[in-house]
CSV table of C-alpha atoms and ligand atoms in Angstrom, one decimal:
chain,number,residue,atom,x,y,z
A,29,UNK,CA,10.6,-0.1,-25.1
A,30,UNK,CA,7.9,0.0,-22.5
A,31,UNK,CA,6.1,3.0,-21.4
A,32,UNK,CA,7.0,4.2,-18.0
A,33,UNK,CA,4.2,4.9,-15.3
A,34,UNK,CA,5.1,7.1,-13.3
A,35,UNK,CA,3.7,6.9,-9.6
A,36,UNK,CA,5.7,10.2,-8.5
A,37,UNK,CA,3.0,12.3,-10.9
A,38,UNK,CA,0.1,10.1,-10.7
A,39,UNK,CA,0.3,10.8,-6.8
A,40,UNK,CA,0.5,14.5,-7.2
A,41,UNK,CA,-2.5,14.1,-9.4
A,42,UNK,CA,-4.1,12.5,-6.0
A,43,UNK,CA,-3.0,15.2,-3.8
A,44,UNK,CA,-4.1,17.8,-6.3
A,45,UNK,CA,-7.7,16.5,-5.5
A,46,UNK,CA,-7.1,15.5,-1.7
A,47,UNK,CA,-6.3,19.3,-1.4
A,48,UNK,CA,-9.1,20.7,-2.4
A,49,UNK,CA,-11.4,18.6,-0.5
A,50,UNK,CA,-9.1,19.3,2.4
A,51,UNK,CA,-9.9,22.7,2.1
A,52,UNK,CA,-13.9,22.2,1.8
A,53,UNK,CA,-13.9,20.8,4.8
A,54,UNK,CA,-11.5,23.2,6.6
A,55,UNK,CA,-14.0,25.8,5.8
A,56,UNK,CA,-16.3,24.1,7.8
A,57,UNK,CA,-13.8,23.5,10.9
A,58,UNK,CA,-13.1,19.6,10.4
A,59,UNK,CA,-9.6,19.0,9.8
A,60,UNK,CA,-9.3,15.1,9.1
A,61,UNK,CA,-6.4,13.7,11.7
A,62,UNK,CA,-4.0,10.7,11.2
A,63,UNK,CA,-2.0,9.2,14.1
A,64,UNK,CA,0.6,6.8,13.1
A,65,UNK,CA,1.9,4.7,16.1
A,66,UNK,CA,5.7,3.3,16.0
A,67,UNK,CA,6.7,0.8,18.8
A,68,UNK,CA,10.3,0.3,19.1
A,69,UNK,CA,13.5,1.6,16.7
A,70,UNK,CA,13.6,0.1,13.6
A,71,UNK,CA,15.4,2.1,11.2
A,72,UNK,CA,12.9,1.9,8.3
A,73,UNK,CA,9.7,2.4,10.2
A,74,UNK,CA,11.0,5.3,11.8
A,75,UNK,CA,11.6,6.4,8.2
A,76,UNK,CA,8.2,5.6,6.6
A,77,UNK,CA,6.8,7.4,9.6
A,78,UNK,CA,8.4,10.3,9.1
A,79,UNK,CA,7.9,10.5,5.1
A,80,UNK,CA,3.9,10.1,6.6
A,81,UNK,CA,3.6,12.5,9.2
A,82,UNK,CA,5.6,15.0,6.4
A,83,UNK,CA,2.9,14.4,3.7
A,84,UNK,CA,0.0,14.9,6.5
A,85,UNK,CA,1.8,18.3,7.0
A,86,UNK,CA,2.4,19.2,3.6
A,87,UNK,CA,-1.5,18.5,3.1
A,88,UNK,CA,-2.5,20.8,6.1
A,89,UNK,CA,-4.0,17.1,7.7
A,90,UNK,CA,-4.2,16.9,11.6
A,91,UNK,CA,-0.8,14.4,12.0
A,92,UNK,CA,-0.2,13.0,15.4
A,93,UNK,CA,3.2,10.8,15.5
A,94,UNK,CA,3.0,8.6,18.8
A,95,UNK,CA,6.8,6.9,19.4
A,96,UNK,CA,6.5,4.1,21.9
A,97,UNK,CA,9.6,2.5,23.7
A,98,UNK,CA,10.6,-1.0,22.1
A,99,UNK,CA,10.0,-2.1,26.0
A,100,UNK,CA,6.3,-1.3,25.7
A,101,UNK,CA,4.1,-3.8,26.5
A,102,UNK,CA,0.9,-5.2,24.8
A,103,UNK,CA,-1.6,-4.2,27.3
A,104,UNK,CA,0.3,-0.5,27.4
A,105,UNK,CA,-0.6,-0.1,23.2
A,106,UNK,CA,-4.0,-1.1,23.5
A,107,UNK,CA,-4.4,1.3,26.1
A,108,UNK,CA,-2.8,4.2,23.8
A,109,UNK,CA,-5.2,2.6,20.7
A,110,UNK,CA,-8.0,2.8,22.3
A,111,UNK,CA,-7.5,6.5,23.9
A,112,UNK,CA,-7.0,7.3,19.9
A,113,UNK,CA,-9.8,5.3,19.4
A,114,UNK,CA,-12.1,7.7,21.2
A,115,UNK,CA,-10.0,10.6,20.2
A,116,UNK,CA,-12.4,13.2,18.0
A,117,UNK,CA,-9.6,15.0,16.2
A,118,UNK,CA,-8.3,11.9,14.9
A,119,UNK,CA,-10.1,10.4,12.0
A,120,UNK,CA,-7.4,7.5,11.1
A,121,UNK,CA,-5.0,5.4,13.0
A,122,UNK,CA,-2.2,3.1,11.7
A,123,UNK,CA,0.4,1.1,14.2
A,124,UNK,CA,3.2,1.0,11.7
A,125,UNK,CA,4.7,-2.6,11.0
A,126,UNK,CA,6.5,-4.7,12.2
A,127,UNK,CA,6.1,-4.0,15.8
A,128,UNK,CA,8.2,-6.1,18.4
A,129,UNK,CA,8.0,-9.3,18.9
A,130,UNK,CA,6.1,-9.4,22.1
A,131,UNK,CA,3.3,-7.5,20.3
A,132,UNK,CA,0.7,-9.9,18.7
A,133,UNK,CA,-0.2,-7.8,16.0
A,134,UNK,CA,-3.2,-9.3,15.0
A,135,UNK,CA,-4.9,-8.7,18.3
A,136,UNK,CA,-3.9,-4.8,17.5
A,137,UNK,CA,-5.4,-4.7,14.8
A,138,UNK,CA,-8.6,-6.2,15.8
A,139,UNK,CA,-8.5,-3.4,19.0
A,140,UNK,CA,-8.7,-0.7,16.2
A,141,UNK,CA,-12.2,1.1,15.7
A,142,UNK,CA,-12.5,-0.1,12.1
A,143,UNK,CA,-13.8,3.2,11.4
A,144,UNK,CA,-10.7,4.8,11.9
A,145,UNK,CA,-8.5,1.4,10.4
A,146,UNK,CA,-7.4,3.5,7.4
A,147,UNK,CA,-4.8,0.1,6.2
A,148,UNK,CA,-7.5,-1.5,5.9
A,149,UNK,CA,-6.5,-4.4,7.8
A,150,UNK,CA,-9.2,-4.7,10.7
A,151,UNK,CA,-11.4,-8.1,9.2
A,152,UNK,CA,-14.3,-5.8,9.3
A,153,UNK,CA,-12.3,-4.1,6.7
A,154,UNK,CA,-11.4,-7.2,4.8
A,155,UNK,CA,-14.9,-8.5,4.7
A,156,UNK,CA,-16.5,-5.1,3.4
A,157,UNK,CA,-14.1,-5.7,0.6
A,158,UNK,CA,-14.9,-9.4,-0.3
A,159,UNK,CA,-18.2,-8.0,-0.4
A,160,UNK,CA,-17.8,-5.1,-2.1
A,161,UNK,CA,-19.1,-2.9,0.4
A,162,UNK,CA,-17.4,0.5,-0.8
A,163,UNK,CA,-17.4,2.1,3.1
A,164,UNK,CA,-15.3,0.2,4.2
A,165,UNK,CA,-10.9,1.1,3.7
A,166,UNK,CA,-8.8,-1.3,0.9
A,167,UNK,CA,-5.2,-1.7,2.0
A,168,UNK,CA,-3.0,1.8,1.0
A,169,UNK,CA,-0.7,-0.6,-1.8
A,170,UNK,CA,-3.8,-2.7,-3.7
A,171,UNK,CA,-5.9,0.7,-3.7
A,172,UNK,CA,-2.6,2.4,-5.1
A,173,UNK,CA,-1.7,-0.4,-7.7
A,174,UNK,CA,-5.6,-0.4,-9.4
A,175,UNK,CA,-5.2,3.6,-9.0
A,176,UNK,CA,-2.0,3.8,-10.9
A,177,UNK,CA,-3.6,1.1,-13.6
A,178,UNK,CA,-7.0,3.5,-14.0
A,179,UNK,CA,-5.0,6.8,-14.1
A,180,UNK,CA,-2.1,5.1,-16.9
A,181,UNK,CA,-5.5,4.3,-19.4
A,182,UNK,CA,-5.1,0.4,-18.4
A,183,UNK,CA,-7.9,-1.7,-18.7
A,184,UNK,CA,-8.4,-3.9,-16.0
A,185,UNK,CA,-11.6,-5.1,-16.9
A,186,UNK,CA,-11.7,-8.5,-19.0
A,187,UNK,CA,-7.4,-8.5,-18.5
A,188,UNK,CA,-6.1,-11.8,-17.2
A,189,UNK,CA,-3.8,-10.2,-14.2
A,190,UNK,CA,-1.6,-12.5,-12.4
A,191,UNK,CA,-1.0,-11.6,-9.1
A,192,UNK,CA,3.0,-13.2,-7.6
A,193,UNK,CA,2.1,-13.2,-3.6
A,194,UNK,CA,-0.3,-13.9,-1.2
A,195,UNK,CA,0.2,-11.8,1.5
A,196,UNK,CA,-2.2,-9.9,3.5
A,197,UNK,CA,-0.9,-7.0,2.5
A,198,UNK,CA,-0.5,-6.7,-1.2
A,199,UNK,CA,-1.3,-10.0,-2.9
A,200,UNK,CA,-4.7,-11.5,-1.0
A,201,UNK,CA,-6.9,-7.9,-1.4
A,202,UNK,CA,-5.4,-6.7,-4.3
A,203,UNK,CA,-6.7,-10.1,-6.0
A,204,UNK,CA,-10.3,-8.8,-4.0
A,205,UNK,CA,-10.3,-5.9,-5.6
A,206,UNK,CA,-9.5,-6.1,-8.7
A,207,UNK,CA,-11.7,-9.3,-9.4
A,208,UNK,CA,-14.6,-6.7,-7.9
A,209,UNK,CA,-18.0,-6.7,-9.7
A,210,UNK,CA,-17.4,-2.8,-11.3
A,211,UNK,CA,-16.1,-1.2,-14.0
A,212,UNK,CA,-12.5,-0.3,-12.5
A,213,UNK,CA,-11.9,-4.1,-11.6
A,214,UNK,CA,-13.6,-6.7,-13.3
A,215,UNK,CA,-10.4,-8.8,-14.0
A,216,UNK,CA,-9.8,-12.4,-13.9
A,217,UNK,CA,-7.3,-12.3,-11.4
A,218,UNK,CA,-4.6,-15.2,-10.8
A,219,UNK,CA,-2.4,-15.6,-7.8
A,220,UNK,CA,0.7,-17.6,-7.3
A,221,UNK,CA,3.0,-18.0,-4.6
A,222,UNK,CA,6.0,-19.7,-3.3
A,223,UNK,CA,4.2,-23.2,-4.2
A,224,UNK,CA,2.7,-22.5,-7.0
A,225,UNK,CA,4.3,-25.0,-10.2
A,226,UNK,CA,5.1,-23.7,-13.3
A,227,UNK,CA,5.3,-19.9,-12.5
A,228,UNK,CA,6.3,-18.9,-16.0
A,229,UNK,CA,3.2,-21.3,-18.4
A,230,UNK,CA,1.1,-19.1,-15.7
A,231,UNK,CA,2.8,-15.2,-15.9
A,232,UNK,CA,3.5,-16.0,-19.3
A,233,UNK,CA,-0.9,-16.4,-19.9
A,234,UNK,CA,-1.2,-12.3,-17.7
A,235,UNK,CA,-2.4,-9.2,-19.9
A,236,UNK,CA,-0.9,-7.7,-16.2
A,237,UNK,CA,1.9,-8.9,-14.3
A,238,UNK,CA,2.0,-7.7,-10.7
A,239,UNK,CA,4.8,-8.7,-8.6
A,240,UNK,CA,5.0,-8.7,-4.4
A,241,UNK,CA,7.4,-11.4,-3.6
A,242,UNK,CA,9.8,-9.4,-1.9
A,243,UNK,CA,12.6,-11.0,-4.1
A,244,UNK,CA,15.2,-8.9,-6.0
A,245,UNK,CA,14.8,-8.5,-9.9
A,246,UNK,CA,13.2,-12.6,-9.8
A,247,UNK,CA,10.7,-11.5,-13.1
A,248,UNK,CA,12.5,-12.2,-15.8
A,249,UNK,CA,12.0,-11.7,-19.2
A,250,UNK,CA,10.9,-14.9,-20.0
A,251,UNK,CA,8.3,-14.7,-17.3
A,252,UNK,CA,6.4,-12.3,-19.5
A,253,UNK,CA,4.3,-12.4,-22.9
A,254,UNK,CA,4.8,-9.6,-25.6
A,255,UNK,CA,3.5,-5.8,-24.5
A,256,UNK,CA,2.4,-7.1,-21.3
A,257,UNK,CA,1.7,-4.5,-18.7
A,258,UNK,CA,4.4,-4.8,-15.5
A,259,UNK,CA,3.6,-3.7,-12.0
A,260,UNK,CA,6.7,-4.1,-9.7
A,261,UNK,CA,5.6,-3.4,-6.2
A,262,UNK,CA,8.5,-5.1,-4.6
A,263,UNK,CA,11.3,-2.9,-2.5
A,264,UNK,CA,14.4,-4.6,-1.8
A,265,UNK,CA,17.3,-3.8,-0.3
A,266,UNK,CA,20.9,-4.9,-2.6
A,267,UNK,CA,24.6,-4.5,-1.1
A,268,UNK,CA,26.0,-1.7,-3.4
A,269,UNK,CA,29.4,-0.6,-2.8
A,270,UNK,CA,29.3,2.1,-4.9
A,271,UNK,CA,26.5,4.0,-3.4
A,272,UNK,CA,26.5,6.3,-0.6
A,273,UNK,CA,24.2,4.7,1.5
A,274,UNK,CA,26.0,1.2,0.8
A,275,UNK,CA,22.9,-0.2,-1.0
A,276,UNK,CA,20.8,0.4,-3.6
A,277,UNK,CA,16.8,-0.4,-4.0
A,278,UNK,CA,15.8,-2.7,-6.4
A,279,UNK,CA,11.8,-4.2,-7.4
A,280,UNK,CA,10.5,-7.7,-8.3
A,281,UNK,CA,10.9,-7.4,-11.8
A,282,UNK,CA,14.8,-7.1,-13.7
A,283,UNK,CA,13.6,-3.5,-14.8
A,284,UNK,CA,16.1,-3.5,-18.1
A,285,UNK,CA,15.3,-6.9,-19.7
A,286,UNK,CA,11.4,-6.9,-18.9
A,287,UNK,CA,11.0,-3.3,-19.7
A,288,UNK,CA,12.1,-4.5,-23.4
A,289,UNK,CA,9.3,-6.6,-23.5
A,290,UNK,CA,6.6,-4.9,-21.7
A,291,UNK,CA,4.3,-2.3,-23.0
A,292,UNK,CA,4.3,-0.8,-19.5
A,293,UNK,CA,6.2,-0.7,-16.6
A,294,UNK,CA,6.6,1.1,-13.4
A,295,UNK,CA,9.9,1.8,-11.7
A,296,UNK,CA,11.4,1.3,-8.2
A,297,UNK,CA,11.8,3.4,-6.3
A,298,UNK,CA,9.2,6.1,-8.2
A,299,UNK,CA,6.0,3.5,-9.0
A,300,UNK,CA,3.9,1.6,-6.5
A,301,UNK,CA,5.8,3.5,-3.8
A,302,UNK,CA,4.4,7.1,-3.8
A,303,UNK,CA,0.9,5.2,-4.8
A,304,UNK,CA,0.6,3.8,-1.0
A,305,UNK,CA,1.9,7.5,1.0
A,306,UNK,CA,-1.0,9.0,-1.4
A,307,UNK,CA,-3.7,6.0,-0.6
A,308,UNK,CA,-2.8,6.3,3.2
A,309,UNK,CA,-3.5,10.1,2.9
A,310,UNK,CA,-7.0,9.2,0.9
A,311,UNK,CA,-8.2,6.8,3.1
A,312,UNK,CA,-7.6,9.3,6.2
A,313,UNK,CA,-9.8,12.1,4.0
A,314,UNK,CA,-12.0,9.3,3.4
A,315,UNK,CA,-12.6,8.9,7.3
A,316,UNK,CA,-12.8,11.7,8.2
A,317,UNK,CA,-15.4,12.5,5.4
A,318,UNK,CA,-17.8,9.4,6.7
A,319,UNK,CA,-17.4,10.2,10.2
A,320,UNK,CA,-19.2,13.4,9.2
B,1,LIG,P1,5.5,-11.1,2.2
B,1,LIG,O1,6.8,-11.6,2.5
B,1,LIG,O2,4.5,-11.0,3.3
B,1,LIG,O3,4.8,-12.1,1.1
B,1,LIG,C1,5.6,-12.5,0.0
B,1,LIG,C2,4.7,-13.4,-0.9
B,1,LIG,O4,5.5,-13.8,-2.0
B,1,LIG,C3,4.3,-14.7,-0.2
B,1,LIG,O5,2.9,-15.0,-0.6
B,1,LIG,C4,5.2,-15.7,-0.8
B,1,LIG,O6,4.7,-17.0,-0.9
B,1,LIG,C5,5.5,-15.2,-2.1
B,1,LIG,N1,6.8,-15.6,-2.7
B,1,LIG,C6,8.0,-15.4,-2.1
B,1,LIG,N2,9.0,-15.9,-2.9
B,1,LIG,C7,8.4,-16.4,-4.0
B,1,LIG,C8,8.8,-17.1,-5.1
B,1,LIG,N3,10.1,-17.3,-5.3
B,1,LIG,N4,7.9,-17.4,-6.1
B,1,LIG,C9,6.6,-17.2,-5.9
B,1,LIG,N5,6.1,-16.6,-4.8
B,1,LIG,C10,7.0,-16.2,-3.8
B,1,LIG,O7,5.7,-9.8,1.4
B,1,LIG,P2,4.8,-8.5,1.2
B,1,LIG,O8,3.6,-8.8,0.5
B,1,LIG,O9,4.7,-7.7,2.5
B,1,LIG,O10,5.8,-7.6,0.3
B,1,LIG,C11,6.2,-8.0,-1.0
B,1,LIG,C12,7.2,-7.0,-1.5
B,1,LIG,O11,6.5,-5.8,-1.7
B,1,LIG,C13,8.4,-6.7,-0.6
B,1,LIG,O12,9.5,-6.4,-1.4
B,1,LIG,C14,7.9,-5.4,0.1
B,1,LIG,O13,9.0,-4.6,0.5
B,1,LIG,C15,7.1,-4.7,-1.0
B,1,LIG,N6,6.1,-3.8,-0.5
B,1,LIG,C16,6.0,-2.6,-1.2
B,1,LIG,C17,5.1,-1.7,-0.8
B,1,LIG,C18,5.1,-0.4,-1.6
B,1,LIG,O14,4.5,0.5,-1.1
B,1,LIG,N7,5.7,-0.3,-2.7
B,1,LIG,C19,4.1,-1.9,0.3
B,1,LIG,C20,4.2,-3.3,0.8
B,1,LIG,C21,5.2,-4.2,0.4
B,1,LIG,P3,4.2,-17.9,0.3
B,1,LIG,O15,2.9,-17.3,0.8
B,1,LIG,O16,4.0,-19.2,-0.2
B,1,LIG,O17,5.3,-17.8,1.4
């Protein structure tokens, strides 16, 4: 039976350090701020901005929660980026995807002063970390994933990690940063995706297995060798009668049948999760500490 990692402790761990450099640097009157923008209503990202702007709190951080009509236009949220742009007290800004569709996201992103682009997504961002430029701010989930893999006493450096997803989000940096030239990466990293042939001959060949495919329980057991490690960053909604909320949350991976086979394996909800809320908050110390 695989060992669980937990991401709920590892996170406190995190925050235990996060704290005390909060306070080193309240005693000098700089209080690191995080605004996190939401356009529109959607149920969910009013939810994760409300689980963020409570962690900021609970940390004593500077939290600055800007809701913005689902009317509002594009030129209207550049004009509220850019005022937090050149606002002092705030250190990190995140618009919180998805916004509505007549907001071109990308162009949002590129409007943000990469100084304060704590997700890591602005391409001056992206190409500190495919140079391995360590100023610049790796996406909250990858930064969490090789976090929880360091603090759990898994080497990453000389495993074969396999990577299911491409996305900008998860799959594309975390492959940059754990293939990074340093002692807490150093991985030969593999990445398939919805074309890739022969998924299993490939997950099969992984020392790590790290799934972001945004399909429920799709890693099987026969996806993965013998005391592999599993990472199962997926978060999908499943129709469950029986629960309160009428649905349940389930990962990537079939937790009971792969957790047989792994050595290691995190759990949803409880793994990758809390990793990204405690990432978010480090990258916004992390800002806040450079802009100093
Ligand atoms: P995207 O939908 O942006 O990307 C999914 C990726 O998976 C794509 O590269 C896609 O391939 C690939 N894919 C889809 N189906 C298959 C398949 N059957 N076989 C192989 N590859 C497949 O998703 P995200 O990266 O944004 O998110 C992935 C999952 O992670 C979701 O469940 C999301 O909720 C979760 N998530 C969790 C976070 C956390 O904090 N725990 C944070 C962010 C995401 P292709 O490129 O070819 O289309």
């Amino acid at each position: 039976m695989a060992r669980l990692i937990e991401g709920r402790a590892i996170a406190e761990k995190v925050y235990l350090d996060l704290r005390q450099e909060i306070a080193e640097m309240k005693s000098k009157s700089v209080t690191p701020g995080l605004a996190v923008v939401l356009v529109g209503d959607n149920p969910a990202s009013r939810a994760y901005v409300r689980s963020k702007d409570k962690m900021c709190r609970d940390l004593g951080l500077h939290s600055v929660k800007l809701e913005l009509p689902s009317s509002t236009t594009q030129m209207e949220l550049l004009v509220r980026v850019e005022e937090l742009n050149r606002d002092p007290t705030i250190h990190g800004i995140l618009v919180q995807s998805p916004p509505p569709k007549q907001i071109d996201e990308a162009a949002i992103v590129r409007a943000l002063d990469p100084r304060k682009d704590v997700d890591g997504f602005h391409p001056e961002n992206v190409a500190k970390l495919v140079i391995g430029d360590p100023s610049g701010f790796v996406p909250c989930t990858p930064l969490g994933i090789q976090c929880l893999l360091i603090e759990s006493k898994i080497d990453i450096s000389g495993a074969h990690v396999v990577i299911l997803g491409r996305s900008m989000i998860v799959g594309k940096p975390l492959a940059l940063l754990l293939m990074q030239k340093n002692k807490d990466a150093n991985a030969t990293v593999t990445v398939v995706h919805s074309q890739s042939g022969d998924l299993e001959k490939i997950t099969r060949s992984a020392d790590i297995v790290i799934a972001a495919i945004g399909q429920p329980n799709f890693v099987k057991a026969e996806h993965v060798r013998d005391g592999a490690v599993v990472i199962d960053v997926g978060i999908n909604r499943v129709e469950d009668a029986a629960s309160e909320r009428g649905y349940r949350l389930v990962g990537d991976v079939a937790f009971h049948e792969v957790s047989k086979k792994a050595s290691a394996i995190t759990p949803v909800p409880g793994g990758v999760g809390p990793m990204t809320i405690a990432m978010l908050m480090s990258n916004t110390v992390k800002a806040c500490r450079q802009s100093l």
